[in-house]
PDB file of C-alpha atoms in Angstrom:
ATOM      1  CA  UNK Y   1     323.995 258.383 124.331  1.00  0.00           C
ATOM      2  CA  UNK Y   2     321.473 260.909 123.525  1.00  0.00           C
ATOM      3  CA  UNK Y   3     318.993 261.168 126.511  1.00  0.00           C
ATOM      4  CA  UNK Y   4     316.274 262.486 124.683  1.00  0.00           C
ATOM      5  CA  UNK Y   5     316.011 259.187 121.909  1.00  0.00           C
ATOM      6  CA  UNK Y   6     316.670 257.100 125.434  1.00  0.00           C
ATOM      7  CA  UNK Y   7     314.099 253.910 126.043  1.00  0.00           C
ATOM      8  CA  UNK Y   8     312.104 254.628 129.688  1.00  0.00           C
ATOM      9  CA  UNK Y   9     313.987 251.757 131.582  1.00  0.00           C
ATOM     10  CA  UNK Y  10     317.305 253.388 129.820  1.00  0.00           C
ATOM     11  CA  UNK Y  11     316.423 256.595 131.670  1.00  0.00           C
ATOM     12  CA  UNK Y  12     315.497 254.481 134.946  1.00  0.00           C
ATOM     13  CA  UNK Y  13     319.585 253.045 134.921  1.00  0.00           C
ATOM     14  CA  UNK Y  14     321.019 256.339 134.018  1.00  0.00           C
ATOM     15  CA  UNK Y  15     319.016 258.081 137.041  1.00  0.00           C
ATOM     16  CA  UNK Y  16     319.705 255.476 139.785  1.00  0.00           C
ATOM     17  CA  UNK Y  17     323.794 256.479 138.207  1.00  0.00           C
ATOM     18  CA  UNK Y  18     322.692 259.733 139.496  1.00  0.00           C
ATOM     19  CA  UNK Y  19     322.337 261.145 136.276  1.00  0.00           C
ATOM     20  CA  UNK Y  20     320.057 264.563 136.343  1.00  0.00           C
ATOM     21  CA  UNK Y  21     319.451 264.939 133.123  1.00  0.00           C
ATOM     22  CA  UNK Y  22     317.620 261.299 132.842  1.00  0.00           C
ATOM     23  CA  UNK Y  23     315.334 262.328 135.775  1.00  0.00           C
ATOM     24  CA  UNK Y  24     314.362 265.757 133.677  1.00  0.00           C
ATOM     25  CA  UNK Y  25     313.461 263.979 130.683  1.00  0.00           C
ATOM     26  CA  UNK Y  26     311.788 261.270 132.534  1.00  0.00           C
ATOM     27  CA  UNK Y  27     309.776 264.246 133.848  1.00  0.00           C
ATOM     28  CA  UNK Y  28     309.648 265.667 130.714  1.00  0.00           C
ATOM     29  CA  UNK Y  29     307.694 262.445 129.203  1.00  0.00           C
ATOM     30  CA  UNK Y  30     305.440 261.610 132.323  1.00  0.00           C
ATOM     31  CA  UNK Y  31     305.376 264.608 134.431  1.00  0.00           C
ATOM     32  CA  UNK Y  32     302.252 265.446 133.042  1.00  0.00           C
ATOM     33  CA  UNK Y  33     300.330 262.089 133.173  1.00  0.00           C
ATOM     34  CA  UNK Y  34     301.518 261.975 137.099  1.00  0.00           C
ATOM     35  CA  UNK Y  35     300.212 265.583 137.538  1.00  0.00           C
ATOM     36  CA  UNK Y  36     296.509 264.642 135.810  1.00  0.00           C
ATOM     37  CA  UNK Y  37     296.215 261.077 137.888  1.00  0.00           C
ATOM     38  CA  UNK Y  38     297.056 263.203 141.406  1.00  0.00           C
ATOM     39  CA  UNK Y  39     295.093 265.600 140.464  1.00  0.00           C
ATOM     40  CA  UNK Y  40     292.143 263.345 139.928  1.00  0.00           C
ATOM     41  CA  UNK Y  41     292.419 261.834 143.530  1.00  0.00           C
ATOM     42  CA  UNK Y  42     292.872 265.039 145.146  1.00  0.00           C
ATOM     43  CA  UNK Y  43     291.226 267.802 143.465  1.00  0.00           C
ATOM     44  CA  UNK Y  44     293.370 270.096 144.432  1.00  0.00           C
ATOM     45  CA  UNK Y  45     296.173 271.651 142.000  1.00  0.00           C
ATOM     46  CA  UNK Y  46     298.899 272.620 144.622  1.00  0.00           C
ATOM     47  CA  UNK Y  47     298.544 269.283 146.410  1.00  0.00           C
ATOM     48  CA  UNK Y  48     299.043 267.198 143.044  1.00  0.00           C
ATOM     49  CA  UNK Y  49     301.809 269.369 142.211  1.00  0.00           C
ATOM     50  CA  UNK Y  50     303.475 268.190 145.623  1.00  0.00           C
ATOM     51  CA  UNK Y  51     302.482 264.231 145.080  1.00  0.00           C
ATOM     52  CA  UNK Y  52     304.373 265.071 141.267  1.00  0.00           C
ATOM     53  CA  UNK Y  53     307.341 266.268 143.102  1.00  0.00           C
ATOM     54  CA  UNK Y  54     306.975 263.368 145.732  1.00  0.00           C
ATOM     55  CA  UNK Y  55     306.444 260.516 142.949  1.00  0.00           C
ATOM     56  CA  UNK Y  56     309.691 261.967 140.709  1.00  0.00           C
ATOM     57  CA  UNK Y  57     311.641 262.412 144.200  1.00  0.00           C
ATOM     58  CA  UNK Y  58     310.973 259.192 145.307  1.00  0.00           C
ATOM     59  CA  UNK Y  59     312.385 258.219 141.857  1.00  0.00           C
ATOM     60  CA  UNK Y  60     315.253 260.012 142.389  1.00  0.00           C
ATOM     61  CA  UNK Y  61     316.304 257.868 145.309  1.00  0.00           C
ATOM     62  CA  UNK Y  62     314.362 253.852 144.505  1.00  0.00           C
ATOM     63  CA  UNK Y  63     315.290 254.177 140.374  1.00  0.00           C
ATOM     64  CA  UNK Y  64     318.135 251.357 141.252  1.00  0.00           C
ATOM     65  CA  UNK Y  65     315.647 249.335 143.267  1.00  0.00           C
ATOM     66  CA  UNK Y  66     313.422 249.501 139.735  1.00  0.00           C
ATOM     67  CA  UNK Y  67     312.512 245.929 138.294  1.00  0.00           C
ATOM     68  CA  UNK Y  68     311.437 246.305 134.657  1.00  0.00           C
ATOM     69  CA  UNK Y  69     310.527 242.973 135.026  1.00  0.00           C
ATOM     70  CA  UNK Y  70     307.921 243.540 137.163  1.00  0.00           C
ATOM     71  CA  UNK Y  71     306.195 246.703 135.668  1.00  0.00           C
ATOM     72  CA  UNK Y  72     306.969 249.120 132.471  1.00  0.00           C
ATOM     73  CA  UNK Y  73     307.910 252.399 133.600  1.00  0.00           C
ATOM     74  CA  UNK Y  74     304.554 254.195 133.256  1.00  0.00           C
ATOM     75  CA  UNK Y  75     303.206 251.077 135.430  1.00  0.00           C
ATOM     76  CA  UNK Y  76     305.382 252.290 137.643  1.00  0.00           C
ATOM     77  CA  UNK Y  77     305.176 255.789 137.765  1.00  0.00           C
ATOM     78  CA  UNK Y  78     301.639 255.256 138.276  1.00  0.00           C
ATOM     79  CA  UNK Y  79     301.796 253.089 140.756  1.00  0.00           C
ATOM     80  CA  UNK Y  80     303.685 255.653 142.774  1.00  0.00           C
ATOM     81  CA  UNK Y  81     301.311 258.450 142.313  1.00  0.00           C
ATOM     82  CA  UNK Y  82     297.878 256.156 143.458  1.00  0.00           C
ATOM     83  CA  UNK Y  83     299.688 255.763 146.560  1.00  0.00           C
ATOM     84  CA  UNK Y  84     301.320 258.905 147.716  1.00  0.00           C
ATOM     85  CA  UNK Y  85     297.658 260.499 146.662  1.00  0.00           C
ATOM     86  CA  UNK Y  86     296.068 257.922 149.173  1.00  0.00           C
ATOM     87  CA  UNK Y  87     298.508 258.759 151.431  1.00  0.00           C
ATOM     88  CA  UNK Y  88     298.228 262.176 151.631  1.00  0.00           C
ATOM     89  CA  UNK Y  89     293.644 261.772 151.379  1.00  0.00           C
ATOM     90  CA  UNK Y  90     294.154 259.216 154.578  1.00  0.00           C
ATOM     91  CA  UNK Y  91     296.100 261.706 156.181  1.00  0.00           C
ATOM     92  CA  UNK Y  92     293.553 264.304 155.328  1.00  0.00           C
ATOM     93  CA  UNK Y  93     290.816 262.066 156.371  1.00  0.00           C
ATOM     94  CA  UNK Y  94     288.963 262.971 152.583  1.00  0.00           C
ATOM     95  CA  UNK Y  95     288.104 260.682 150.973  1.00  0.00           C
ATOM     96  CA  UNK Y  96     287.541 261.898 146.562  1.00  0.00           C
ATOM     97  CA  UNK Y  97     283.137 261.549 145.601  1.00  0.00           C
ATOM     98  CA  UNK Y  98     282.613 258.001 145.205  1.00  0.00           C
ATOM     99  CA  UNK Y  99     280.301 259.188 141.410  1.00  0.00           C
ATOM    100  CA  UNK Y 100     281.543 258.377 138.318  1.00  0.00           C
ATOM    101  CA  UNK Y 101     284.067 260.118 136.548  1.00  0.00           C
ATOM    102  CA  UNK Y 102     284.461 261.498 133.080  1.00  0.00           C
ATOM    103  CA  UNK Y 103     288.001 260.896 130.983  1.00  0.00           C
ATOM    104  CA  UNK Y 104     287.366 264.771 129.143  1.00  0.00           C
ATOM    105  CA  UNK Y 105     287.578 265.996 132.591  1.00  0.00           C
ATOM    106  CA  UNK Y 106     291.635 265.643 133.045  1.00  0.00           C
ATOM    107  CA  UNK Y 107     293.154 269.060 133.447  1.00  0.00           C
ATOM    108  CA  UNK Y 108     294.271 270.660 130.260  1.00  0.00           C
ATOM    109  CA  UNK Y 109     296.438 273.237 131.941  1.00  0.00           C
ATOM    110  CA  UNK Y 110     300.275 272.545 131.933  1.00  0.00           C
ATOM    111  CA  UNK Y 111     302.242 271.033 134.817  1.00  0.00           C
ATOM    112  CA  UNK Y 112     304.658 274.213 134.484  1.00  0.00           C
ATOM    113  CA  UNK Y 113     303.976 277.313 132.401  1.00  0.00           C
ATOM    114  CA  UNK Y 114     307.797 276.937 131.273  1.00  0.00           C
ATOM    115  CA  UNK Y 115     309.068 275.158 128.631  1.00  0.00           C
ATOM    116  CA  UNK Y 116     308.992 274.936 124.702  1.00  0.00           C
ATOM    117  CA  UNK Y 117     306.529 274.711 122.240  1.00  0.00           C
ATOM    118  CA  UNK Y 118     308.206 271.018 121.444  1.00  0.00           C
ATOM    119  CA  UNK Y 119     307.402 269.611 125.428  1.00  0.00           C
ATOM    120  CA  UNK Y 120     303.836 271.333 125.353  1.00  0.00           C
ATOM    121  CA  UNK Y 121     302.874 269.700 122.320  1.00  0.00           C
ATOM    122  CA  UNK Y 122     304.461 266.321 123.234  1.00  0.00           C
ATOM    123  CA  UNK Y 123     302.542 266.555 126.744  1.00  0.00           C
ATOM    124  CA  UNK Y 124     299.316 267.580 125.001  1.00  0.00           C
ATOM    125  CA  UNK Y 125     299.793 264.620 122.784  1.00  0.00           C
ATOM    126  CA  UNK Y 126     300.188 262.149 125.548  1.00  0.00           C
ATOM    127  CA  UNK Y 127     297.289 263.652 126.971  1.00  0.00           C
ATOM    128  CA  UNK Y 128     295.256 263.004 123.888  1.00  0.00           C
ATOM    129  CA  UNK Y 129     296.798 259.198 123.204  1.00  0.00           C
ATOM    130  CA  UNK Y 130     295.951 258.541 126.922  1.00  0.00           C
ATOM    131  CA  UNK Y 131     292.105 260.323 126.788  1.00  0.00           C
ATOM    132  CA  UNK Y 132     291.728 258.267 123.450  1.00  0.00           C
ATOM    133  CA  UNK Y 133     292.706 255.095 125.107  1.00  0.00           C
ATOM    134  CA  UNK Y 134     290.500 255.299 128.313  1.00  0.00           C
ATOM    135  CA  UNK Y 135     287.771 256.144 125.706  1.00  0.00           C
ATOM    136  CA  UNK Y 136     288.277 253.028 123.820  1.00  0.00           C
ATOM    137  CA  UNK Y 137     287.922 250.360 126.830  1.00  0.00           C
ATOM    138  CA  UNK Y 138     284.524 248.033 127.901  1.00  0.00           C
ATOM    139  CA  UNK Y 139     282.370 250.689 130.423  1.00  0.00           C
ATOM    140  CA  UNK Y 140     283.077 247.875 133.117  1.00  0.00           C
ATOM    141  CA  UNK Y 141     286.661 248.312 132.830  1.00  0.00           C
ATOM    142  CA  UNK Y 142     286.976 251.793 132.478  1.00  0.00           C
ATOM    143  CA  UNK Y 143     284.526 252.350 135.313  1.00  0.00           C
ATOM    144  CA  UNK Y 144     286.691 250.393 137.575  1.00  0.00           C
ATOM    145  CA  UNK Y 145     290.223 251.925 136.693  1.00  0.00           C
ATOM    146  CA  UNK Y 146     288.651 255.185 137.529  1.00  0.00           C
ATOM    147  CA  UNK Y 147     287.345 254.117 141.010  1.00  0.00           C
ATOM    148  CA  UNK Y 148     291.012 252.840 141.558  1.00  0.00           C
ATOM    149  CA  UNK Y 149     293.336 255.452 140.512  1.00  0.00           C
ATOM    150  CA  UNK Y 150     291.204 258.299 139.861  1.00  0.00           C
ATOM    151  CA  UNK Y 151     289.025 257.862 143.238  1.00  0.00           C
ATOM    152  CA  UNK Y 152     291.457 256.535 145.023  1.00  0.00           C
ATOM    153  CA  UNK Y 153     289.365 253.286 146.229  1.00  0.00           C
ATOM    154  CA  UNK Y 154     290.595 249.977 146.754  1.00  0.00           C
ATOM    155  CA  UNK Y 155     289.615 246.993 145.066  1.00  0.00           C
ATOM    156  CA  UNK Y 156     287.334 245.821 148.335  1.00  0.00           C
ATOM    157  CA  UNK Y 157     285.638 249.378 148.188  1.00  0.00           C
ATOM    158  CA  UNK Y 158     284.974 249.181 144.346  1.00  0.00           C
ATOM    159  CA  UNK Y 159     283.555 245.872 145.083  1.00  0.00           C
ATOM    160  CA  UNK Y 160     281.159 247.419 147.671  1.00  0.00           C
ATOM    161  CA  UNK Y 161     280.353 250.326 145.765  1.00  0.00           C
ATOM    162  CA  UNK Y 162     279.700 248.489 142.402  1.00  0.00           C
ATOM    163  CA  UNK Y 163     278.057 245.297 144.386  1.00  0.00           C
ATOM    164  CA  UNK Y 164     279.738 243.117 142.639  1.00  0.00           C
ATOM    165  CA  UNK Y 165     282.786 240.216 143.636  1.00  0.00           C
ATOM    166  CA  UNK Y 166     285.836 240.929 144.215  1.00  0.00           C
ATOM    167  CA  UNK Y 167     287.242 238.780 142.164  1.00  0.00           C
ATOM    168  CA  UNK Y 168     285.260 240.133 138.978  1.00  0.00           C
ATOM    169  CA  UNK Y 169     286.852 243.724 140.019  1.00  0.00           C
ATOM    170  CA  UNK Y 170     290.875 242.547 140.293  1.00  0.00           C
ATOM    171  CA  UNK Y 171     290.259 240.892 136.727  1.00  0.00           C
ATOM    172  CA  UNK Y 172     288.573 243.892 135.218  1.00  0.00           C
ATOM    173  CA  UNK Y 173     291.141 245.778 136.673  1.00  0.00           C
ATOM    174  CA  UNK Y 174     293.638 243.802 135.179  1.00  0.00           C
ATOM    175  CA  UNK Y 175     292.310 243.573 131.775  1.00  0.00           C
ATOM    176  CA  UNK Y 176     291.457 247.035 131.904  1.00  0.00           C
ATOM    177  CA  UNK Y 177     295.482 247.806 132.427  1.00  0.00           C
ATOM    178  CA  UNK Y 178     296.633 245.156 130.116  1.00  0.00           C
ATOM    179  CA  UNK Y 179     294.269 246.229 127.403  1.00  0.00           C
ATOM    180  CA  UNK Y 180     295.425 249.791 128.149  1.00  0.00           C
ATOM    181  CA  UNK Y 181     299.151 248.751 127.714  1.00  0.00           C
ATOM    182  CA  UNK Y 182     298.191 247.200 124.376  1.00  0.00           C
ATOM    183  CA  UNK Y 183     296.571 250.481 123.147  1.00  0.00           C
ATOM    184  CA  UNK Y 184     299.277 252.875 124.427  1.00  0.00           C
ATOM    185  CA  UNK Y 185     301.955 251.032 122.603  1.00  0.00           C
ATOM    186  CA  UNK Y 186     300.440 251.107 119.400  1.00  0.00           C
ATOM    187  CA  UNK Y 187     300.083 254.965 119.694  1.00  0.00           C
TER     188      UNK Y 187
END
């Protein structure tokens, strides 16, 4: 099987096997997207370099509890990043500006300065699809996907914040993710 042509949920299997080389490419694909969502919560470049390692650690060890059932890999991978970043800004006691956030801020510089021409582009790529796809969602529900995983807020707080139910925030929320699914998988 050739790793690199390998599906995401493919690469999930062959790391809960213990394969290493399915974890690399994994990080390979989405090391940069986890970097440029910690590094939104915690404004801090060493810190969202440790919540990368953290999320693609804790991969390492919970890819064979993995349900692609329940969430595509990104989903995931996401998932895991929000919370270790929340994690770490409880334990701080800092919480991220509660202002609004701009999708041509994400970081442009590389996760690593190593690797080839081929990975930079690729990651610079997914940078762009992902940029391009944020840019192309309703206000409402971009607005509230940044509060969540960029700010770190929960769906109560974004309520507060935006005055508005919290019902109407879990659905943009939702629509905002299921919209953004649509959009990344036509790219």
């Amino acid at each position: 099987m050739d790793i690199k042509k390998a599906e995401d949920t493919i690469l999930i299997e062959q790391i809960g096997r213990g394969h290493e080389a399915a974890l690399s490419e994994l990080y390979d694909r989405y090391g940069r997207l986890v970097f440029s969502i910690a590094y939104h919560m915690v404004h801090n470049h060493q810190t969202a370099e440790e919540i990368t390692l953290d999320v693609f650690t804790r991969v390492w060890r919970k890819a064979a509890t993995y349900n692609s059932r329940k969430a595509k890999v990104t989903t995931w991978l996401t998932s895991l990043t929000r919370n270790r970043a929340i994690d770490i800004l409880r334990r701080e006691q800092v919480r991220p500006e509660k202002g609004s956030i701009g999708w041509g801020e994400l970081p442009t510089e590389p996760v690593s300065q190593q690797g080839s021409p081929e990975v930079k582009a690729s990651l610079s790529w997914q940078q762009e699809q992902v940029r391009q796809a944020l840019a192309a969602l309703p206000e409402t529900q971009r607005e509230s996907l940044a509060l969540a995983y960029f700010r770190g807020m929960s769906h109560s707080e974004i309520a507060a914040h935006l005055e508005i139910p919290l019902g109407t925030i879990k659905g943009r929320i939702r629509a905002g993710m299921q919209t953004l699914k649509g959009l990344l998988n036509e790219s």
